[in-house]
XYZ file of C-alpha atoms in Angstrom:
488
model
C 24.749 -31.771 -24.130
C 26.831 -29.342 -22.056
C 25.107 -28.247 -18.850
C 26.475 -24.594 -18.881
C 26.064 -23.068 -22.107
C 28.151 -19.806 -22.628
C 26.738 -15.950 -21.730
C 24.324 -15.324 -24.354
C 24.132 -11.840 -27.051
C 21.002 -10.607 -24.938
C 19.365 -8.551 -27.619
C 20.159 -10.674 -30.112
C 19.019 -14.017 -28.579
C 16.505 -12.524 -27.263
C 15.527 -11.091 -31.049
C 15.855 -14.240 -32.234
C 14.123 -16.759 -30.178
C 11.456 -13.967 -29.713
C 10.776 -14.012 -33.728
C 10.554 -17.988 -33.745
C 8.522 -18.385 -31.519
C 6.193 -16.060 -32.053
C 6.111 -17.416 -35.307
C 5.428 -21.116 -34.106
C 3.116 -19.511 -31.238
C 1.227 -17.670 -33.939
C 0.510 -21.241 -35.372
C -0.461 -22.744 -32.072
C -2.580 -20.151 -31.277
C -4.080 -20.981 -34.290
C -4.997 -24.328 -33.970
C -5.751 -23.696 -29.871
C -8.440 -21.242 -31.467
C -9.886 -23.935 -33.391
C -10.113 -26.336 -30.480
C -12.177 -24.108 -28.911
C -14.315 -23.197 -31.641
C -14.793 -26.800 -32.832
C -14.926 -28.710 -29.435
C -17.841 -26.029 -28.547
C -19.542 -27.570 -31.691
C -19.084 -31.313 -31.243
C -19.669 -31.387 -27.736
C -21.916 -29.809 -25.480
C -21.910 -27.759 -22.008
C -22.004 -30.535 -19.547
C -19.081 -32.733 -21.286
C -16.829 -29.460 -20.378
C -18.407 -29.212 -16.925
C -17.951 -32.844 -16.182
C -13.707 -32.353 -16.938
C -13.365 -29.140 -15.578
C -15.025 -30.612 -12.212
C -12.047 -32.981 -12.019
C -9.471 -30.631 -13.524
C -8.722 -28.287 -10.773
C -7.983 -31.270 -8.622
C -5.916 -33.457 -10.524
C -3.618 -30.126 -11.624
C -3.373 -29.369 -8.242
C -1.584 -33.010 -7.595
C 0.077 -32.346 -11.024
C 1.895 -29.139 -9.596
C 4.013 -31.304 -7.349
C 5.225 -33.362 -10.258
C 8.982 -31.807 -10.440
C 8.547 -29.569 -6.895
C 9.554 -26.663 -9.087
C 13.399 -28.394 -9.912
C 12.654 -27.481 -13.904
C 12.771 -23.763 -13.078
C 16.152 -24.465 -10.654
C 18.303 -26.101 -13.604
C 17.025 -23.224 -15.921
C 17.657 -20.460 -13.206
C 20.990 -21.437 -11.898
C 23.694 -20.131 -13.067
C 25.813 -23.001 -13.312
C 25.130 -26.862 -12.788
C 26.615 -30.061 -13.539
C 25.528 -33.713 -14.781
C 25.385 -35.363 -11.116
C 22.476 -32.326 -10.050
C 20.867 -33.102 -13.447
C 20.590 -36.942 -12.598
C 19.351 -36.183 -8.907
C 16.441 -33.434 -10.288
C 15.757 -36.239 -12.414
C 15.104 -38.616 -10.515
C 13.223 -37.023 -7.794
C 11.330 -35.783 -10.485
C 9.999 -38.966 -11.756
C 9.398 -40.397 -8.351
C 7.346 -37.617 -7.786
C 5.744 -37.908 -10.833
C 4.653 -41.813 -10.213
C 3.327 -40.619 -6.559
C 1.377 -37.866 -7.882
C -0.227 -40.059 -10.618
C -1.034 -42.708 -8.476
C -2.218 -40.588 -5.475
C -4.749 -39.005 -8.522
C -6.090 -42.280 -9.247
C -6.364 -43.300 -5.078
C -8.871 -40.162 -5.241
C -11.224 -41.106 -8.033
C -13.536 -42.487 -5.714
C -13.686 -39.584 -3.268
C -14.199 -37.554 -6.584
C -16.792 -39.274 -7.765
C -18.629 -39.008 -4.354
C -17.917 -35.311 -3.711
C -19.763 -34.866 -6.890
C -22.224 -37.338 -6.614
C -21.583 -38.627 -10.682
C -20.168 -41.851 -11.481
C -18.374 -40.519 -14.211
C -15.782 -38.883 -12.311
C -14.319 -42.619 -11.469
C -13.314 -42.950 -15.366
C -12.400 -39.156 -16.132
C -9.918 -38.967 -12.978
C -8.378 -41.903 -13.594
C -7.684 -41.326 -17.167
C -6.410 -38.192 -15.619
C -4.020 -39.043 -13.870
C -1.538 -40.660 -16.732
C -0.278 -37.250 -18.395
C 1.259 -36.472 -14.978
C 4.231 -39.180 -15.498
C 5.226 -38.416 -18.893
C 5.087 -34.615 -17.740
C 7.666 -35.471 -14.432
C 10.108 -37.656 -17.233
C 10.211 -34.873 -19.775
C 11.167 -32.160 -17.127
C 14.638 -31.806 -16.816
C 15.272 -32.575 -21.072
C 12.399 -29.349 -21.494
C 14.226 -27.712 -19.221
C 18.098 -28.324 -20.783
C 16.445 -26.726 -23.960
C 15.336 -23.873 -22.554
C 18.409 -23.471 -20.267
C 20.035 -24.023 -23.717
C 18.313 -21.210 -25.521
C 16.806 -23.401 -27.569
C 13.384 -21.577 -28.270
C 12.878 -22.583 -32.030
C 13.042 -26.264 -31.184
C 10.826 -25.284 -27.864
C 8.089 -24.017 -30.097
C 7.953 -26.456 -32.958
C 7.457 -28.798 -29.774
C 4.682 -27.041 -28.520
C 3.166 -26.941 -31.778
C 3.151 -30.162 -32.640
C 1.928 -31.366 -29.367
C -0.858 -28.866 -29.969
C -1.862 -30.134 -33.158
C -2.148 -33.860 -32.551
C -3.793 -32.961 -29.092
C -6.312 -31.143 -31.187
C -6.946 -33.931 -33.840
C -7.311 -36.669 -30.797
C -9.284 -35.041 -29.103
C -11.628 -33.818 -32.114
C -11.432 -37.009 -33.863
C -12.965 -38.509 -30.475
C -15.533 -36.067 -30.625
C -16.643 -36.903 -33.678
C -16.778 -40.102 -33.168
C -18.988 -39.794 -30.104
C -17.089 -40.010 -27.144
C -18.483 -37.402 -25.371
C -16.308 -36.253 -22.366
C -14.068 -39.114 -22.802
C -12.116 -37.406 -25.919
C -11.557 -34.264 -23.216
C -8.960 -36.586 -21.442
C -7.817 -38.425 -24.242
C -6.388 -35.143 -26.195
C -3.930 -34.181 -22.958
C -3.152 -37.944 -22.993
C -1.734 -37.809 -26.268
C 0.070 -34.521 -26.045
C 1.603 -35.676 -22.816
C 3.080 -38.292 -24.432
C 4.449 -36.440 -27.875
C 6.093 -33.893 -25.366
C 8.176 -36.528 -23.605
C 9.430 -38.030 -26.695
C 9.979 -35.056 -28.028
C 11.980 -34.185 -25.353
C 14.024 -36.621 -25.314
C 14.973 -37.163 -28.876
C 16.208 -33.404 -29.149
C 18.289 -33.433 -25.896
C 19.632 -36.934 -26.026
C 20.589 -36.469 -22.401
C 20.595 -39.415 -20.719
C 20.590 -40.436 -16.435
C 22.680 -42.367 -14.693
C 22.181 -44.801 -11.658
C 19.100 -43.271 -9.766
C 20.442 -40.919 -7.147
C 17.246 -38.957 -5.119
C 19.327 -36.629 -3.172
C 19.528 -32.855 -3.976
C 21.191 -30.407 -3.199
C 20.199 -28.030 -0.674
C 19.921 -24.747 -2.148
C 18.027 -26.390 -5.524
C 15.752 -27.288 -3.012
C 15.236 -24.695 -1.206
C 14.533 -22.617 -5.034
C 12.420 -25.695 -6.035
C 10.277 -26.338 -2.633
C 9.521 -22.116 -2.688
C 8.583 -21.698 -6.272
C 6.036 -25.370 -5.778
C 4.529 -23.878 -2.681
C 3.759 -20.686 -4.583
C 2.506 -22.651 -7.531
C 0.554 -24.659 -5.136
C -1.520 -21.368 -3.524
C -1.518 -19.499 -6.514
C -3.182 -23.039 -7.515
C -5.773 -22.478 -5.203
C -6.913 -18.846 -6.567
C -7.017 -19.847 -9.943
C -8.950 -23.302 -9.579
C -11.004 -23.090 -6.673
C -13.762 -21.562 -8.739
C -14.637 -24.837 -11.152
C -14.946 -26.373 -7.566
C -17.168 -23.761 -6.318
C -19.413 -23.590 -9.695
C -19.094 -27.359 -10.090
C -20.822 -28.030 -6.916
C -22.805 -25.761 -6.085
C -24.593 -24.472 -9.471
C -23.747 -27.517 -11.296
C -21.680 -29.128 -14.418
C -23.726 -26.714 -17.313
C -23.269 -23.620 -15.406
C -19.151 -24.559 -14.994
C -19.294 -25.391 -18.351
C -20.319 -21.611 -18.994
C -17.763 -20.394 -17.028
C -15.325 -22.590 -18.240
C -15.769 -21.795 -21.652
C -15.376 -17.829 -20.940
C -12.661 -18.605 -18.964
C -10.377 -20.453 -22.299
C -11.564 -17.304 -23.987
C -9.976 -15.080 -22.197
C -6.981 -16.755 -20.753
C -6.803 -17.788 -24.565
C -4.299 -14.672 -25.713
C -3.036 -13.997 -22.207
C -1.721 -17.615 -21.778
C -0.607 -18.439 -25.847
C 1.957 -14.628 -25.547
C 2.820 -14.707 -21.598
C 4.325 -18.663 -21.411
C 6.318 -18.642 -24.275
C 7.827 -14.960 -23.259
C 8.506 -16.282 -19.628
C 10.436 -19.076 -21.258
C 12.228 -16.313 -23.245
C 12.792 -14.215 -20.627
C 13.757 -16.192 -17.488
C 16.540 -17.799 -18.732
C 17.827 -14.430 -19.994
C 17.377 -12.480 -17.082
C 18.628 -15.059 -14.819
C 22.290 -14.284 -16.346
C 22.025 -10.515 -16.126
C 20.377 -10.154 -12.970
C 23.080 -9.113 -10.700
C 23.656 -5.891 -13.174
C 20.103 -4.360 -11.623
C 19.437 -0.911 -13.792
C 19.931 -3.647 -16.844
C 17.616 -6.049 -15.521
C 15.011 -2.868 -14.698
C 15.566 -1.647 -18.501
C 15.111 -5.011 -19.688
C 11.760 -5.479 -17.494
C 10.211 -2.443 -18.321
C 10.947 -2.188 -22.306
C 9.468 -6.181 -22.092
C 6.141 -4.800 -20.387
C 5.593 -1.783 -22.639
C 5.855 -4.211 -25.536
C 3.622 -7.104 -23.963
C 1.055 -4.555 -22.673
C 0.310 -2.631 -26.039
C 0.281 -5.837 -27.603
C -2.182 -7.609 -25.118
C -4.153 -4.966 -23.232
C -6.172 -3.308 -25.932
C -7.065 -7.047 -27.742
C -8.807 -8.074 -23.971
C -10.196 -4.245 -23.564
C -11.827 -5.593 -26.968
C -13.076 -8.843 -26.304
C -14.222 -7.381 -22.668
C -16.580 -4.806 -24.970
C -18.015 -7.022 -27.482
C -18.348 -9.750 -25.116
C -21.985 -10.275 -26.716
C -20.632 -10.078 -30.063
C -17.517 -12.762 -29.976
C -19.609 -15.133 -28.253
C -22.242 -15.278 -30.620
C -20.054 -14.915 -33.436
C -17.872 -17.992 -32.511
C -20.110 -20.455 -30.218
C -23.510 -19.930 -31.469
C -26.651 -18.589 -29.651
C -27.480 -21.088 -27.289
C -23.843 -20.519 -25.469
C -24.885 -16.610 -24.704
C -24.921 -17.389 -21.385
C -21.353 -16.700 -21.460
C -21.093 -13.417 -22.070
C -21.413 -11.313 -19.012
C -19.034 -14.091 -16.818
C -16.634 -13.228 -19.906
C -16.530 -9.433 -19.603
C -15.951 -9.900 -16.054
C -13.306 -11.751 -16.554
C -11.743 -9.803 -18.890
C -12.312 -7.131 -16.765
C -9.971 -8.827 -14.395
C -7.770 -9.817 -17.590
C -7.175 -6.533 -18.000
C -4.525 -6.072 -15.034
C -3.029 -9.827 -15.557
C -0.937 -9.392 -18.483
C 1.159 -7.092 -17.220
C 1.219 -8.660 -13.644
C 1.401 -11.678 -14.541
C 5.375 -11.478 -15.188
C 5.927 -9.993 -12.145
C 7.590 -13.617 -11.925
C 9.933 -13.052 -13.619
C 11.492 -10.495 -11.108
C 11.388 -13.215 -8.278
C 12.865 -16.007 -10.027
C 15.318 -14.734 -11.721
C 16.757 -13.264 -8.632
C 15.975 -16.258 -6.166
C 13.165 -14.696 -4.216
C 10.965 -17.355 -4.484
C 10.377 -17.308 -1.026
C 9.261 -13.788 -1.479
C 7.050 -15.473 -4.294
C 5.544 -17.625 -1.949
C 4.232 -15.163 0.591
C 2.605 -13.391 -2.304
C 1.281 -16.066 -3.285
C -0.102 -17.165 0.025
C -2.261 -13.383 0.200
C -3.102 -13.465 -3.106
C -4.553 -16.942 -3.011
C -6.850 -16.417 0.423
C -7.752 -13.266 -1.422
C -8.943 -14.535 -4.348
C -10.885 -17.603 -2.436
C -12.467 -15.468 -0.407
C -13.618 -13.300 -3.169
C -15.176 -16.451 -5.000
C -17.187 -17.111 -1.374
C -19.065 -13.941 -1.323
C -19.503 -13.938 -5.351
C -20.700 -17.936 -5.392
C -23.965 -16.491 -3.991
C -24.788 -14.556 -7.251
C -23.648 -17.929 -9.451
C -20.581 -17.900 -11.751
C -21.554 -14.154 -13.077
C -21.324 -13.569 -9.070
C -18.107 -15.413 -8.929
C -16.022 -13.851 -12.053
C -17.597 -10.377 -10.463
C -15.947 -11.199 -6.973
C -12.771 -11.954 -8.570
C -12.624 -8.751 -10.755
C -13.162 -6.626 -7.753
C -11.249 -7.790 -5.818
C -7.950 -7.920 -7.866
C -7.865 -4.266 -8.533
C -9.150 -3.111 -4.820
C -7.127 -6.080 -2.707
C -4.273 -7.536 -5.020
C -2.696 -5.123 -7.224
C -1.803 -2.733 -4.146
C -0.160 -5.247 -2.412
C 1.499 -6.820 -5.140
C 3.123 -3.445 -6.246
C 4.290 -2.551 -2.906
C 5.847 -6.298 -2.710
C 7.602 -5.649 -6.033
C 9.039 -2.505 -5.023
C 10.565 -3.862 -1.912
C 12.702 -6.334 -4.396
C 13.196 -4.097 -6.695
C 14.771 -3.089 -9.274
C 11.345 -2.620 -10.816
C 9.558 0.084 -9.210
C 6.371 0.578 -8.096
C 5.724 4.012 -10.767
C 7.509 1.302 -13.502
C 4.842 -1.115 -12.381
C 1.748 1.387 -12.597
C 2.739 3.594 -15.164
C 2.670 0.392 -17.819
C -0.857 -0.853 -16.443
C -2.764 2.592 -15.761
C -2.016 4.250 -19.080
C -3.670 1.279 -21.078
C -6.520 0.756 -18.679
C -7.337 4.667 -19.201
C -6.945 4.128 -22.986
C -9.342 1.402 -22.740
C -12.063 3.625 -21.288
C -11.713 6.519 -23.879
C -12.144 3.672 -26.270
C -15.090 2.086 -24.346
C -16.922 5.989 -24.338
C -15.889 6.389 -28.017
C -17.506 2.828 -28.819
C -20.852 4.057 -26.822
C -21.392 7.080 -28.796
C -21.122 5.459 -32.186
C -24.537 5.174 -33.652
C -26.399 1.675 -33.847
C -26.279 1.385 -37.300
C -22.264 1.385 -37.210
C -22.139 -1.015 -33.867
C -25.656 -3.027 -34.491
C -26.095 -4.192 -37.837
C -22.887 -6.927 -37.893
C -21.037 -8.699 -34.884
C -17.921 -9.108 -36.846
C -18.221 -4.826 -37.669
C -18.650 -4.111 -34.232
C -15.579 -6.295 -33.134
C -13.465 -4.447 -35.702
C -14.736 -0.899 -34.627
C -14.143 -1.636 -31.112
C -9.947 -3.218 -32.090
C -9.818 -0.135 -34.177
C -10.924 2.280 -31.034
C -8.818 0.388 -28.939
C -5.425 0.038 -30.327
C -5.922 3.513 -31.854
C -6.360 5.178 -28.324
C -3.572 2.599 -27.189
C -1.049 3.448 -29.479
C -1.736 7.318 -29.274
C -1.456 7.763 -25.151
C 1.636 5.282 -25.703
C 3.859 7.741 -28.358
C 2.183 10.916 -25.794
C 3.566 9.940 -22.774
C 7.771 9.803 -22.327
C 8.150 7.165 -20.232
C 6.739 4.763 -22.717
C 7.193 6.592 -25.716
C 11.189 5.809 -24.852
C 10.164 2.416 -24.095
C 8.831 1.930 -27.593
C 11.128 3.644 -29.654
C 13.809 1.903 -27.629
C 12.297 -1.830 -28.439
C 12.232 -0.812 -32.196
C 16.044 0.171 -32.618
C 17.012 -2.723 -31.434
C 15.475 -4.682 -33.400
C 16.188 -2.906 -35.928
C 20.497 -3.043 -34.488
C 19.993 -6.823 -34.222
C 18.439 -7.275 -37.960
C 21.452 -5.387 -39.447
């Protein structure tokens, strides 16, 4: 497989691999919704509490798995078979140390926690994190490749058999055990998937790299590794201090709502990284490109959480049952916070694709100590207090900053940045008004009729302020004739 593919038809390969996979992500979302639905039936609140305990730590290990080399052969814009073999390499040396380090900490795990249990679950852990270090740099020729279609089949089929391990397990009474076994599985399906599509192969093991992948690689893994920290922290927090059913609360709300954000934002960045890597020197393109992008991703995803955030009650009931009610108010906190993340989450993708990864990183560092702190003071109140901390302080102590930061890099500019995310939080509170003045017998009677009110309310107010305002009205109507140029 050549290394250095030629310059790509933006709009149309962006058209393209955007259509197939959201086709395929449509599919995964799918069966990602069912694994949460079904898992909260088969197992109960502690079995998620008891893997969630060990999760944060054994992903934070995991993060050092490829020291951020997979985004550095996707990013640059040329590179050759010998840097290939060294990422490689390094890569699955890494890999082995970060597996085996996981399983050196079971015991220490296990003790912090004061459960037994933690021994098996770490360990068991630990193995998805070399199969994920071998498959990087064949993942990572694909996407470099433009190969999206064959991207998302992957991820779909790894989602599918993950789901049927893990439920089968489940059923079959393994409690917690069928939690680790599902990742297992899909670890494994990835890396021969991998492989068999790229047929790249290495040559004699060479762990030198070059200095400037490094350098990309080392910035973008200490980022990851703080941003880590902000996003994790909490499980910790909850897991030892109010205990494995009240994490398994939270960590049910928290799949609920990262559930959309996570199944639209990943497979875009793997769109839209690789693309905007080639054009980023030409800066007004790479600020039209941004911008149109965030329009698009924000009407799609920013009314659906304002909606979920409102009939918190309502979805949880509808799809876990009574007795998991208890998640409701840490879920409309969180999708309070949601709210801002779609949008700022691919903030990313300016950094990146323009080497300021080091710029990345000292984000990264505020935003993390930020967020921990924020967990601190909530942790008092219990994981309610905690997803109310976090909330809070994202819109009063992140976003600011963040803007500001994104400014400085440009091309993106801080109105581009705010105009995208304050027009759909404002449409999201006429909708949340509209939704309180609707009588009880409209909004009461049916969970299902008061989640479709409150979709209707919100993309309706959504869609409106969107074709009022220029600046996104442009934005829109700009997306849709080029589809509609690419199509013909």
């Amino acid at each position: 497989m050549n290394a250095n593919p030629p310059p790509p038809q933006f709009g149309r390969v962006a058209l393209r691999g955007g259509l197939v996979t959201a086709g395929a992500q449509g599919f995964k979302m799918a069966i990602q919704f069912l694994s949460v639905v079904i898992l909260a039936r088969l197992l109960v609140p502690e079995d998620f509490g008891l893997v969630a305990s060990v999760g944060p730590i054994v992903a934070f290990v995991g993060l050092l798995q490829d020291l951020g080399l997979q985004q550095a052969v996707i990013q640059r814009k040329e590179i050759d078979q010998r840097q290939l073999n060294q990422v490689f390499w390094l890569s699955a040396v890494v890999g082995l140390c970060a597996a085996v380090v996981v399983a050196c900490l079971a015991p220490a795990i296990a003790a912090f926690y004061g459960d037994q249990r933690m021994w098996g679950i770490t360990l068991a852990s630990a193995v998805p994190l070399l199969f994920g270090s071998l498959a990087a740099v064949p993942l990572a020729l694909m996407n470099r490749h433009l190969q999206f279609g064959q991207l998302a089949l992957n991820d779909t089929i790894t989602a599918a058999v993950g789901l049927i391990a893990t439920a089968t397990a489940a059923y079959m009474g393994l409690s917690y055990w069928s939690l680790v076994l599902g990742p297992a599985v899909s670890a494994v399906v990835a890396l021969v998937a991998g492989w068999l599509v790229t047929r790249w192969t290495p040559s004699w093991p060479n762990l030198k790299v070059d200095a400037d992948i490094f350098r990309f690689g080392a910035n973008l893994t200490g980022f990851n590794l703080v941003n880590f920290l902000s996003r994790n922290l909490d499980n910790i927090f909850i897991g030892k201090y109010s205990g494995a059913v009240e994490l398994g609360y939270y960590d049910r709300a928290y799949k609920l709502l990262l559930f959309p954000l996570q199944n639209i934002n990943q497979p875009l960045t793997r769109i839209m990284v690789p693309l905007l890597s080639r054009i980023h020197e030409d800066r007004q393109r790479f600020r039209d490109i941004y911008v149109r992008t965030n329009w698009l991703l924000a009407v799609i995803t920013m009314p659906g959480i304002a909606t979920l955030t409102l009939t918190s009650e309502q979805v949880v009931r509808l799809l876990f049952g009574e007795r998991w009610m208890a998640v409701a108010p840490i879920f409309a906190w969180l999708g309070i916070a949601g709210l801002m993340q779609s949008v700022s989450s691919t903030t990313g993708w300016i950094f990146i694709c323009q080497g300021k990864t080091k710029t990345m990183f000292h984000w990264g560092i505020y935003s993390s100590l930020t967020t921990v702190a924020s967990f601190i003071v909530g942790l008092h109140w219990g994981a309610i207090g905690v997803a109310a901390a976090y909330a809070i302080s994202g819109y009063v102590l992140r976003i600011p900053v963040l803007t500001a930061m994104i400014h400085r890099v440009g091309p993106v500019t801080a109105g581009d940045f705010l105009a995208i995310q304050g027009l759909f939080i404002f449409s999201s509170l006429l909708a949340w008004l509209s939704y309180l003045s609707l009588p009880a017998s409209l909004t009461g009677q049916s969970d299902l009729l008061a989640i479709l009110v409150a979709v209707a309310l919100n993309y309706g107010f959504a869609l409106a302020l969107m074709l009022a305002v220029p600046q996104s009205r442009k934005a829109l109507f700009a997306t849709l004739a080029n589809v509609a140029r690419n199509i013909g």
